[in-house]
Amino acid sequence: MPRLIVIMKASTPKQITLQAGQTAIGRAEQNQLTLDSPMVSRSHAVIETTGESAVVTDLGSSNGTLVNGRRVQRHVLRNRDVIEVGDVQLRFLASSDDSPELETLSLAADTDLQTGFARTLMPRR
């Protein structure tokens, strides 16, 4: 099954498995993935998972949904795409990916100046 690594500031990264069907993301408690951040809308986005594929759709959120630094309304996810929901980053991992151990992941302040894309999951050396 595809997975997400959830990275929030001042929090340990955590990994969740995406079940088939829809995974609602937002600040409200009725979401399957509840994110406690004022920059996340109550009903921010949804990820639709079917077999090995997944699509993220923004639900008209205030701050938008970004994938790899670009604002999207709907986007077919590829392995290791970074979804930004407010100030929370979600790394999408396809089920065939051997993900790094959570202990080796950290937030990096490294930003590519040409694209403005912040690389967030950098293995510690």
PDB file of C-alpha atoms in Angstrom:
ATOM      1  CA  MET A   1       0.000   0.000   0.000  1.00  0.00           C
ATOM      2  CA  PRO A   2       1.192   3.558  -0.651  1.00  0.00           C
ATOM      3  CA  ARG A   3       2.333   5.572   2.366  1.00  0.00           C
ATOM      4  CA  LEU A   4       2.828   9.139   3.525  1.00  0.00           C
ATOM      5  CA  ILE A   5       5.569  10.461   5.755  1.00  0.00           C
ATOM      6  CA  VAL A   6       4.101  13.396   7.679  1.00  0.00           C
ATOM      7  CA  ILE A   7       6.539  16.151   8.686  1.00  0.00           C
ATOM      8  CA  MET A   8       5.429  18.949  10.977  1.00  0.00           C
ATOM      9  CA  LYS A   9       7.689  21.515  12.621  1.00  0.00           C
ATOM     10  CA  ALA A  10       8.707  20.617  16.175  1.00  0.00           C
ATOM     11  CA  SER A  11       7.421  17.081  15.712  1.00  0.00           C
ATOM     12  CA  THR A  12       8.884  13.690  14.914  1.00  0.00           C
ATOM     13  CA  PRO A  13       8.101  12.508  11.363  1.00  0.00           C
ATOM     14  CA  LYS A  14       5.507   9.761  11.255  1.00  0.00           C
ATOM     15  CA  GLN A  15       4.509   7.318   8.582  1.00  0.00           C
ATOM     16  CA  ILE A  16       0.932   6.381   7.701  1.00  0.00           C
ATOM     17  CA  THR A  17      -0.354   3.794   5.243  1.00  0.00           C
ATOM     18  CA  LEU A  18      -2.925   4.999   2.736  1.00  0.00           C
ATOM     19  CA  GLN A  19      -5.901   2.661   2.544  1.00  0.00           C
ATOM     20  CA  ALA A  20      -7.849   2.150  -0.678  1.00  0.00           C
ATOM     21  CA  GLY A  21     -10.407   4.891  -1.216  1.00  0.00           C
ATOM     22  CA  GLN A  22     -10.299   8.456   0.043  1.00  0.00           C
ATOM     23  CA  THR A  23      -8.105   9.892   2.784  1.00  0.00           C
ATOM     24  CA  ALA A  24      -9.377  13.306   3.845  1.00  0.00           C
ATOM     25  CA  ILE A  25      -6.720  15.734   5.097  1.00  0.00           C
ATOM     26  CA  GLY A  26      -7.399  18.794   7.213  1.00  0.00           C
ATOM     27  CA  ARG A  27      -7.587  20.422  10.619  1.00  0.00           C
ATOM     28  CA  ALA A  28     -11.073  19.107  11.526  1.00  0.00           C
ATOM     29  CA  GLU A  29     -11.265  15.923  13.583  1.00  0.00           C
ATOM     30  CA  GLN A  30     -13.494  14.092  11.067  1.00  0.00           C
ATOM     31  CA  ASN A  31     -10.550  13.853   8.611  1.00  0.00           C
ATOM     32  CA  GLN A  32      -8.664  10.577   8.378  1.00  0.00           C
ATOM     33  CA  LEU A  33      -5.442  12.628   8.584  1.00  0.00           C
ATOM     34  CA  THR A  34      -5.934  15.449  11.089  1.00  0.00           C
ATOM     35  CA  LEU A  35      -3.197  18.098  11.061  1.00  0.00           C
ATOM     36  CA  ASP A  36      -3.056  20.501  13.992  1.00  0.00           C
ATOM     37  CA  SER A  37      -1.888  23.658  12.256  1.00  0.00           C
ATOM     38  CA  PRO A  38      -3.656  26.999  11.764  1.00  0.00           C
ATOM     39  CA  MET A  39      -2.305  27.084   8.176  1.00  0.00           C
ATOM     40  CA  VAL A  40      -4.229  23.905   7.301  1.00  0.00           C
ATOM     41  CA  SER A  41      -7.902  24.333   6.342  1.00  0.00           C
ATOM     42  CA  ARG A  42     -10.553  22.315   8.162  1.00  0.00           C
ATOM     43  CA  SER A  43     -11.108  20.298   4.964  1.00  0.00           C
ATOM     44  CA  HIS A  44      -7.910  20.937   3.022  1.00  0.00           C
ATOM     45  CA  ALA A  45      -7.347  18.104   0.536  1.00  0.00           C
ATOM     46  CA  VAL A  46      -8.147  14.493  -0.223  1.00  0.00           C
ATOM     47  CA  ILE A  47      -5.987  11.663  -1.541  1.00  0.00           C
ATOM     48  CA  GLU A  48      -7.818   9.046  -3.605  1.00  0.00           C
ATOM     49  CA  THR A  49      -5.962   5.734  -3.623  1.00  0.00           C
ATOM     50  CA  THR A  50      -6.786   2.991  -6.110  1.00  0.00           C
ATOM     51  CA  GLY A  51      -4.447   0.017  -6.178  1.00  0.00           C
ATOM     52  CA  GLU A  52      -0.958   1.377  -6.760  1.00  0.00           C
ATOM     53  CA  SER A  53      -2.023   4.863  -7.905  1.00  0.00           C
ATOM     54  CA  ALA A  54      -2.993   7.936  -5.882  1.00  0.00           C
ATOM     55  CA  VAL A  55      -4.353  11.376  -6.756  1.00  0.00           C
ATOM     56  CA  VAL A  56      -4.352  14.426  -4.476  1.00  0.00           C
ATOM     57  CA  THR A  57      -7.131  17.009  -4.881  1.00  0.00           C
ATOM     58  CA  ASP A  58      -7.310  20.397  -3.169  1.00  0.00           C
ATOM     59  CA  LEU A  59     -10.733  21.053  -1.609  1.00  0.00           C
ATOM     60  CA  GLY A  60     -10.719  24.836  -2.066  1.00  0.00           C
ATOM     61  CA  SER A  61      -8.370  25.380   0.857  1.00  0.00           C
ATOM     62  CA  SER A  62      -7.287  28.864   1.921  1.00  0.00           C
ATOM     63  CA  ASN A  63      -3.543  28.269   1.457  1.00  0.00           C
ATOM     64  CA  GLY A  64      -3.754  25.807  -1.428  1.00  0.00           C
ATOM     65  CA  THR A  65      -2.096  22.456  -1.927  1.00  0.00           C
ATOM     66  CA  LEU A  66       1.358  22.238  -3.462  1.00  0.00           C
ATOM     67  CA  VAL A  67       3.104  19.234  -4.997  1.00  0.00           C
ATOM     68  CA  ASN A  68       6.850  19.590  -5.421  1.00  0.00           C
ATOM     69  CA  GLY A  69       6.544  23.333  -4.887  1.00  0.00           C
ATOM     70  CA  ARG A  70       3.777  23.943  -7.460  1.00  0.00           C
ATOM     71  CA  ARG A  71       0.200  24.787  -6.570  1.00  0.00           C
ATOM     72  CA  VAL A  72      -2.217  22.123  -7.833  1.00  0.00           C
ATOM     73  CA  GLN A  73      -5.937  21.546  -7.929  1.00  0.00           C
ATOM     74  CA  ARG A  74      -5.546  17.861  -8.810  1.00  0.00           C
ATOM     75  CA  HIS A  75      -2.346  15.880  -9.268  1.00  0.00           C
ATOM     76  CA  VAL A  76      -1.486  12.224  -9.934  1.00  0.00           C
ATOM     77  CA  LEU A  77       1.147  11.390  -7.328  1.00  0.00           C
ATOM     78  CA  ARG A  78       4.462   9.790  -8.188  1.00  0.00           C
ATOM     79  CA  ASN A  79       6.877   8.090  -5.841  1.00  0.00           C
ATOM     80  CA  ARG A  80       8.574  10.579  -3.468  1.00  0.00           C
ATOM     81  CA  ASP A  81       6.400  13.579  -4.417  1.00  0.00           C
ATOM     82  CA  VAL A  82       6.258  16.175  -1.645  1.00  0.00           C
ATOM     83  CA  ILE A  83       2.774  17.483  -0.875  1.00  0.00           C
ATOM     84  CA  GLU A  84       2.562  20.757   1.058  1.00  0.00           C
ATOM     85  CA  VAL A  85      -0.622  21.342   3.032  1.00  0.00           C
ATOM     86  CA  GLY A  86      -0.250  24.669   4.815  1.00  0.00           C
ATOM     87  CA  ASP A  87       3.027  24.382   6.715  1.00  0.00           C
ATOM     88  CA  VAL A  88       2.918  20.563   6.823  1.00  0.00           C
ATOM     89  CA  GLN A  89       4.823  18.436   4.346  1.00  0.00           C
ATOM     90  CA  LEU A  90       3.765  14.962   3.272  1.00  0.00           C
ATOM     91  CA  ARG A  91       6.177  12.715   1.353  1.00  0.00           C
ATOM     92  CA  PHE A  92       4.303  10.220  -0.840  1.00  0.00           C
ATOM     93  CA  LEU A  93       5.875   6.783  -1.080  1.00  0.00           C
ATOM     94  CA  ALA A  94       4.576   4.264  -3.602  1.00  0.00           C
ATOM     95  CA  SER A  95       4.112   0.789  -2.193  1.00  0.00           C
ATOM     96  CA  SER A  96       7.035  -0.539  -4.217  1.00  0.00           C
ATOM     97  CA  ASP A  97       9.435   1.969  -2.616  1.00  0.00           C
ATOM     98  CA  ASP A  98      11.729   0.807   0.153  1.00  0.00           C
ATOM     99  CA  SER A  99      11.321   3.824   2.376  1.00  0.00           C
ATOM    100  CA  PRO A 100      14.086   5.092   4.601  1.00  0.00           C
ATOM    101  CA  GLU A 101      13.747   4.469   8.302  1.00  0.00           C
ATOM    102  CA  LEU A 102      11.951   7.310  10.047  1.00  0.00           C
ATOM    103  CA  GLU A 103      14.897   7.839  12.384  1.00  0.00           C
ATOM    104  CA  THR A 104      17.068   8.845   9.418  1.00  0.00           C
ATOM    105  CA  LEU A 105      14.737  11.606   8.256  1.00  0.00           C
ATOM    106  CA  SER A 106      15.047  15.226   9.281  1.00  0.00           C
ATOM    107  CA  LEU A 107      13.872  18.620   8.141  1.00  0.00           C
ATOM    108  CA  ALA A 108      16.458  20.399   6.066  1.00  0.00           C
ATOM    109  CA  ALA A 109      16.609  24.155   5.586  1.00  0.00           C
ATOM    110  CA  ASP A 110      18.105  23.589   2.141  1.00  0.00           C
ATOM    111  CA  THR A 111      16.077  25.334  -0.558  1.00  0.00           C
ATOM    112  CA  ASP A 112      16.695  25.257  -4.282  1.00  0.00           C
ATOM    113  CA  LEU A 113      16.799  28.954  -5.180  1.00  0.00           C
ATOM    114  CA  GLN A 114      15.854  28.385  -8.821  1.00  0.00           C
ATOM    115  CA  THR A 115      12.616  26.551  -8.064  1.00  0.00           C
ATOM    116  CA  GLY A 116      11.939  27.749  -4.520  1.00  0.00           C
ATOM    117  CA  PHE A 117      11.371  24.094  -3.630  1.00  0.00           C
ATOM    118  CA  ALA A 118      12.470  23.113  -0.138  1.00  0.00           C
ATOM    119  CA  ARG A 119      13.946  19.647   0.104  1.00  0.00           C
ATOM    120  CA  THR A 120      12.639  18.253   3.350  1.00  0.00           C
ATOM    121  CA  LEU A 121      13.524  14.583   3.636  1.00  0.00           C
ATOM    122  CA  MET A 122      17.275  14.376   3.645  1.00  0.00           C
ATOM    123  CA  PRO A 123      18.936  11.302   5.166  1.00  0.00           C
ATOM    124  CA  ARG A 124      21.345  12.179   7.971  1.00  0.00           C
ATOM    125  CA  ARG A 125      24.915  11.230   7.289  1.00  0.00           C
TER     126      ARG A 125
END
